[in-house]
CSV table of C-alpha atoms in Angstrom, one decimal:
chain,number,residue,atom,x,y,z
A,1341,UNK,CA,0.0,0.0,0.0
A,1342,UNK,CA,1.5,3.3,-1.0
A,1343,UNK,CA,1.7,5.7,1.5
A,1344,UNK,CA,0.4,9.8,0.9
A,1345,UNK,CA,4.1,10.5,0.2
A,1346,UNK,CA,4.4,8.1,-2.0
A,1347,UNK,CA,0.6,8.8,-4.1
A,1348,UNK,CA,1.7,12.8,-3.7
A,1349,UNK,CA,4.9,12.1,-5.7
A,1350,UNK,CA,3.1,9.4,-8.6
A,1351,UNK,CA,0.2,12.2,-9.2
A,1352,UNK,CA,3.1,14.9,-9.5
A,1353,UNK,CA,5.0,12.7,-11.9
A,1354,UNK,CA,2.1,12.4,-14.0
A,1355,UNK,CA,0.9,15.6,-14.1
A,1356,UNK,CA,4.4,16.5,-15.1
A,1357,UNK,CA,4.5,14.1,-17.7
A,1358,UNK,CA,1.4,15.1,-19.2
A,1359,UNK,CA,2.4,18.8,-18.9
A,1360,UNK,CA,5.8,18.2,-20.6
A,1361,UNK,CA,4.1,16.1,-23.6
A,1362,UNK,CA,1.0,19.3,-23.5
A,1363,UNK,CA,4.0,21.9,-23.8
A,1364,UNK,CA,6.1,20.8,-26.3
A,1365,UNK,CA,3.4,20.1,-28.4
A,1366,UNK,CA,1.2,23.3,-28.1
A,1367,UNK,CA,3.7,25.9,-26.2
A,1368,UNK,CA,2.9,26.9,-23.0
A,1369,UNK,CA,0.1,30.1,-24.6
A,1370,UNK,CA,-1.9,26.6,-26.1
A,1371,UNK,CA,-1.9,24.5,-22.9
A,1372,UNK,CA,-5.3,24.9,-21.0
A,1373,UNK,CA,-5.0,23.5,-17.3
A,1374,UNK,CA,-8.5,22.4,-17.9
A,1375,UNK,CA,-7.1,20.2,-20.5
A,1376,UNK,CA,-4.7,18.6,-18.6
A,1377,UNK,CA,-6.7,18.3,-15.3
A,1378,UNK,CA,-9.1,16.3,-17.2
A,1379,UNK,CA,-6.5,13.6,-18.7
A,1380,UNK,CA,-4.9,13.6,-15.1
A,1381,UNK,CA,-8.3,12.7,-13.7
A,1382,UNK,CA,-7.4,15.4,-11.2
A,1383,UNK,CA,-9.7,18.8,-10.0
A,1384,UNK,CA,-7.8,21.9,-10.8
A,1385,UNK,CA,-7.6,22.3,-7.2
A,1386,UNK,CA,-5.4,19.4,-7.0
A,1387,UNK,CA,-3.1,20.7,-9.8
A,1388,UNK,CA,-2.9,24.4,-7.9
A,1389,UNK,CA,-1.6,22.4,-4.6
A,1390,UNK,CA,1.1,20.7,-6.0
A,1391,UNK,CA,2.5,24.0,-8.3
A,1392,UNK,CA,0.2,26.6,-7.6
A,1393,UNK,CA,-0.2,27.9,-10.9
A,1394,UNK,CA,0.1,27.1,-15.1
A,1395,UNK,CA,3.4,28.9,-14.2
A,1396,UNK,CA,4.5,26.7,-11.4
A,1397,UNK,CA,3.9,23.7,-13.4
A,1398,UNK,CA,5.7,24.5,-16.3
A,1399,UNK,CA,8.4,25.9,-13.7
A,1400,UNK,CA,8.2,22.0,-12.8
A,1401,UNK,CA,8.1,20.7,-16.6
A,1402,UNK,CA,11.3,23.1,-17.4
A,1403,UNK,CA,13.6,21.6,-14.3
A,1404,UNK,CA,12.9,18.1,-15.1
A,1405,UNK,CA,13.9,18.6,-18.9
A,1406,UNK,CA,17.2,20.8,-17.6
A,1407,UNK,CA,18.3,17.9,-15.3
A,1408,UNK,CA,17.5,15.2,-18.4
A,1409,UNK,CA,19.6,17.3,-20.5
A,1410,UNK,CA,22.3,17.3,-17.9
A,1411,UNK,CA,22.5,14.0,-17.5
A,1412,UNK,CA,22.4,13.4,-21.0
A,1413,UNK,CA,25.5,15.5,-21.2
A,1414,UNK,CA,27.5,14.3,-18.1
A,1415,UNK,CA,26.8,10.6,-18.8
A,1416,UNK,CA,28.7,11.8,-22.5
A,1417,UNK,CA,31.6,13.5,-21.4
A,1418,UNK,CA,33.7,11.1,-19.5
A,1419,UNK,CA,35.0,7.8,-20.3
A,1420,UNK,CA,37.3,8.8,-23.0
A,1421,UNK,CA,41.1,9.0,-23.1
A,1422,UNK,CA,41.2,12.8,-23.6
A,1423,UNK,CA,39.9,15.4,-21.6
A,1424,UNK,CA,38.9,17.3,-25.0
A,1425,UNK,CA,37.3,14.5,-26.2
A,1426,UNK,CA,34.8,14.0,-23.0
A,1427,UNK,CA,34.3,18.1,-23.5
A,1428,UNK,CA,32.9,17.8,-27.0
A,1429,UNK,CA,31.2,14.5,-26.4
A,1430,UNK,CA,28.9,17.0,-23.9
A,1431,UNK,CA,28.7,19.4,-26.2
A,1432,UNK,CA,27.2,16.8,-28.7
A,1433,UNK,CA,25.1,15.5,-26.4
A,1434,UNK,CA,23.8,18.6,-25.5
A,1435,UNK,CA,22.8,18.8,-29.2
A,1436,UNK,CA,21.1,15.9,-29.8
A,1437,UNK,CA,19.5,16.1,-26.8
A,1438,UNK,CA,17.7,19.5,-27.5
A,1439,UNK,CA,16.1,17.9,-30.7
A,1440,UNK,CA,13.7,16.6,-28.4
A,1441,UNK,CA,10.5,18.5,-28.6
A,1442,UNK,CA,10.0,18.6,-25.1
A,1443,UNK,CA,14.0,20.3,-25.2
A,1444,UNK,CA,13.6,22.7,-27.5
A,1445,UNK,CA,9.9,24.3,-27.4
A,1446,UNK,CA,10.4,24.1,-23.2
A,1447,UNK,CA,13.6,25.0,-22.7
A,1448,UNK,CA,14.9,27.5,-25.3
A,1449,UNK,CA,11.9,28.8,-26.5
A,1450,UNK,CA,8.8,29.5,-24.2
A,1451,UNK,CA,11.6,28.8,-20.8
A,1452,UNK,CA,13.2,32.0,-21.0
A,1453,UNK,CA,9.5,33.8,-22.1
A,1454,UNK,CA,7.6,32.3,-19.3
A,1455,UNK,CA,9.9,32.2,-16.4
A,1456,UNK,CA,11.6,35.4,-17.7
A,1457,UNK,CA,15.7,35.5,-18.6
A,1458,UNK,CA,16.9,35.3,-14.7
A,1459,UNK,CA,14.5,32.3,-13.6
A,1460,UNK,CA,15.5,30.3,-16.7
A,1461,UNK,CA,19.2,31.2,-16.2
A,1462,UNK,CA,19.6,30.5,-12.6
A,1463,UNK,CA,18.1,26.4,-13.7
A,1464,UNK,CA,20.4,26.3,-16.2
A,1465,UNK,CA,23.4,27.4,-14.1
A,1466,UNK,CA,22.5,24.9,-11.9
A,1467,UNK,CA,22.4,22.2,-14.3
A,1468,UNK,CA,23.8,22.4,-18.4
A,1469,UNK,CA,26.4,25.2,-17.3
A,1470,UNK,CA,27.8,24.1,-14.8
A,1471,UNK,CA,28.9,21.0,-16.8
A,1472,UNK,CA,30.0,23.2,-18.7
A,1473,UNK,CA,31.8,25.4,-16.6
A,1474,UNK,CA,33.7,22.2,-15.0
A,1475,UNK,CA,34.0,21.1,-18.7
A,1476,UNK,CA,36.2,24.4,-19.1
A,1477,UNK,CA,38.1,24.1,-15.9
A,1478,UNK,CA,38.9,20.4,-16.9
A,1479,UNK,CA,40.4,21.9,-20.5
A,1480,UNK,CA,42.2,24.3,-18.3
A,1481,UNK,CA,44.0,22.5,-16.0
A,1482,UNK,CA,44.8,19.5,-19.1
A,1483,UNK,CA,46.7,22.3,-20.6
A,1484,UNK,CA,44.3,22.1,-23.7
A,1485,UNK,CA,43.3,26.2,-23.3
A,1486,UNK,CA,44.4,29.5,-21.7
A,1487,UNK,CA,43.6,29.9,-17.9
A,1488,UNK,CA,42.1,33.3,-19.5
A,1489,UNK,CA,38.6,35.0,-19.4
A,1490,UNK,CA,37.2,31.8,-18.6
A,1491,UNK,CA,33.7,33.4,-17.9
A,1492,UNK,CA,33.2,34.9,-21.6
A,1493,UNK,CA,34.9,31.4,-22.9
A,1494,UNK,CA,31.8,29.4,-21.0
A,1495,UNK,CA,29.5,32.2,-22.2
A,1496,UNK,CA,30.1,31.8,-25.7
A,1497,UNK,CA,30.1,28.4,-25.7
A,1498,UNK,CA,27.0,28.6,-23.9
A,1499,UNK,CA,25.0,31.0,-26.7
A,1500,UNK,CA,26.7,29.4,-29.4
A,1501,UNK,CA,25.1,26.2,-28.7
A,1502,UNK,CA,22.2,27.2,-27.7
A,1503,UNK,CA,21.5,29.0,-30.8
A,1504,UNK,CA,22.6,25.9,-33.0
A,1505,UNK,CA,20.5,23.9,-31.0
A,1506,UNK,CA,17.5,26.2,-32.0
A,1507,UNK,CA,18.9,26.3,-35.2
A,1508,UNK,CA,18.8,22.3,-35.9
A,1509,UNK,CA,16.0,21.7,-34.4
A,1510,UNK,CA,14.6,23.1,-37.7
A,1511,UNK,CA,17.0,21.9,-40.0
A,1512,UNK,CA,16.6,19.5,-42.9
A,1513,UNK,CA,19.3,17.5,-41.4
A,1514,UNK,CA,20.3,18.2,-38.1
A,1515,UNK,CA,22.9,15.6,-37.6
A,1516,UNK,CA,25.1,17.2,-40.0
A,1517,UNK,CA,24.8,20.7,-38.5
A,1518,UNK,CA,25.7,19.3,-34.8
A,1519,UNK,CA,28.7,17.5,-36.7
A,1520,UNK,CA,29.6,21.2,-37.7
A,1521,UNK,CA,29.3,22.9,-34.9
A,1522,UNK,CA,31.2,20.4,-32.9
A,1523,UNK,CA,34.0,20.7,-35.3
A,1524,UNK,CA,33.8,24.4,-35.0
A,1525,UNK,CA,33.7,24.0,-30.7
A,1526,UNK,CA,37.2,22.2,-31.4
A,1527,UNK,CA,38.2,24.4,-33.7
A,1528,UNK,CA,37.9,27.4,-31.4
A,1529,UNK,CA,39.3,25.3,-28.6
A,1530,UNK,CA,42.5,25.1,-30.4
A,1531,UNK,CA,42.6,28.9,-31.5
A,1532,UNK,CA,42.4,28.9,-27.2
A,1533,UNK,CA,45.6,27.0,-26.4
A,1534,UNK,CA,48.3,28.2,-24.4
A,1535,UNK,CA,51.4,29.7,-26.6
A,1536,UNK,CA,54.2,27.8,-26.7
A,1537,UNK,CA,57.1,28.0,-24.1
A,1538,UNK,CA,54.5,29.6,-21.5
């Protein structure tokens, strides 16, 4: 018998998981919590006490698809011989992973419109960026790039693929532009390395 805890956290976890399929389909302007009450089996009173709001939910929807793609990303980037290589296996699986729907419509369209450009940043921070941010580190201290203006380094990383993310998502072949733009990631990396004889 499951206990209230335990029923509390399954009726979240669905609601979620209808909400995540709702968003990514529709955006988050052509989800009606009615809608999704009514597949949930749930009163909309039940949905406002475990998020409070349509915001609150897709609040909910938008960490759960930040921590996937994290994982995603972190489960990629380690297990090879070279501490470049595990850096732009993340990268690439930070690509692929944001050709999800549920990626790219949540998190790098309507995330940053709905929770506004702090809220989003501050999840991402805490999830795809600081991979990233350790990724750099790691490239650092390998010798593989400058110990220089590591904050606009992980910044421009960070928009760069972003954008090609949002990019490929509508692309006629999407594998070939994250082949590019991890080529281009290395590419940069290299124009990044330490001169010689310092």
């Amino acid at each position: 018998m499951a206990t209230k805890a335990e029923q509390r956290d399954r009726t979240r976890a669905e609601i979620v998981r209808i909400a995540t399929r709702s968003f990514a389909e529709s955006g988050y302007a052509g989800v009606a919590l009615e809608d999704l009450v009514a597949e949930a089996g749930l009163t909309r009173g039940a949905l406002y006490h475990h998020f409070g709001n349509k915001q609150g939910l897709f609040r909910a929807v938008v960490e759960q698809a930040q921590a996937g793609v994290a994982e995603a990303v972190e489960h990629a980037a380690s297990g090879h011989d070279d501490v470049l290589d595990d850096f732009l296996a993340g990268c690439r699986a930070f690509l692929e992973a944001s050709l999800a729907p549920e990626v790219r419509r949540i998190l790098l369209v309507d995330g940053p419109a709905v929770l506004g450009w702090d809220a989003w940043r501050d999840g991402d921070l805490d999830t795809s960026a600081r991979h990233l941010d350790a990724g750099v580190a790691e490239l650092v201290e390998a010798g593989v790039i400058e110990d220089r203006e590591l904050d606009t380094v992980t910044a421009l990383l960070s928009g760069a693929l972003n954008e090609v993310a949002l990019v490929n998502a509508r692309a006629h072949d999407p594998e070939r532009g994250i082949d590019a733009a991890v080529d281009m990631v290395r590419r940069m990396l290299r124009g990044l390395a330490p001169a010689r004889g310092t």
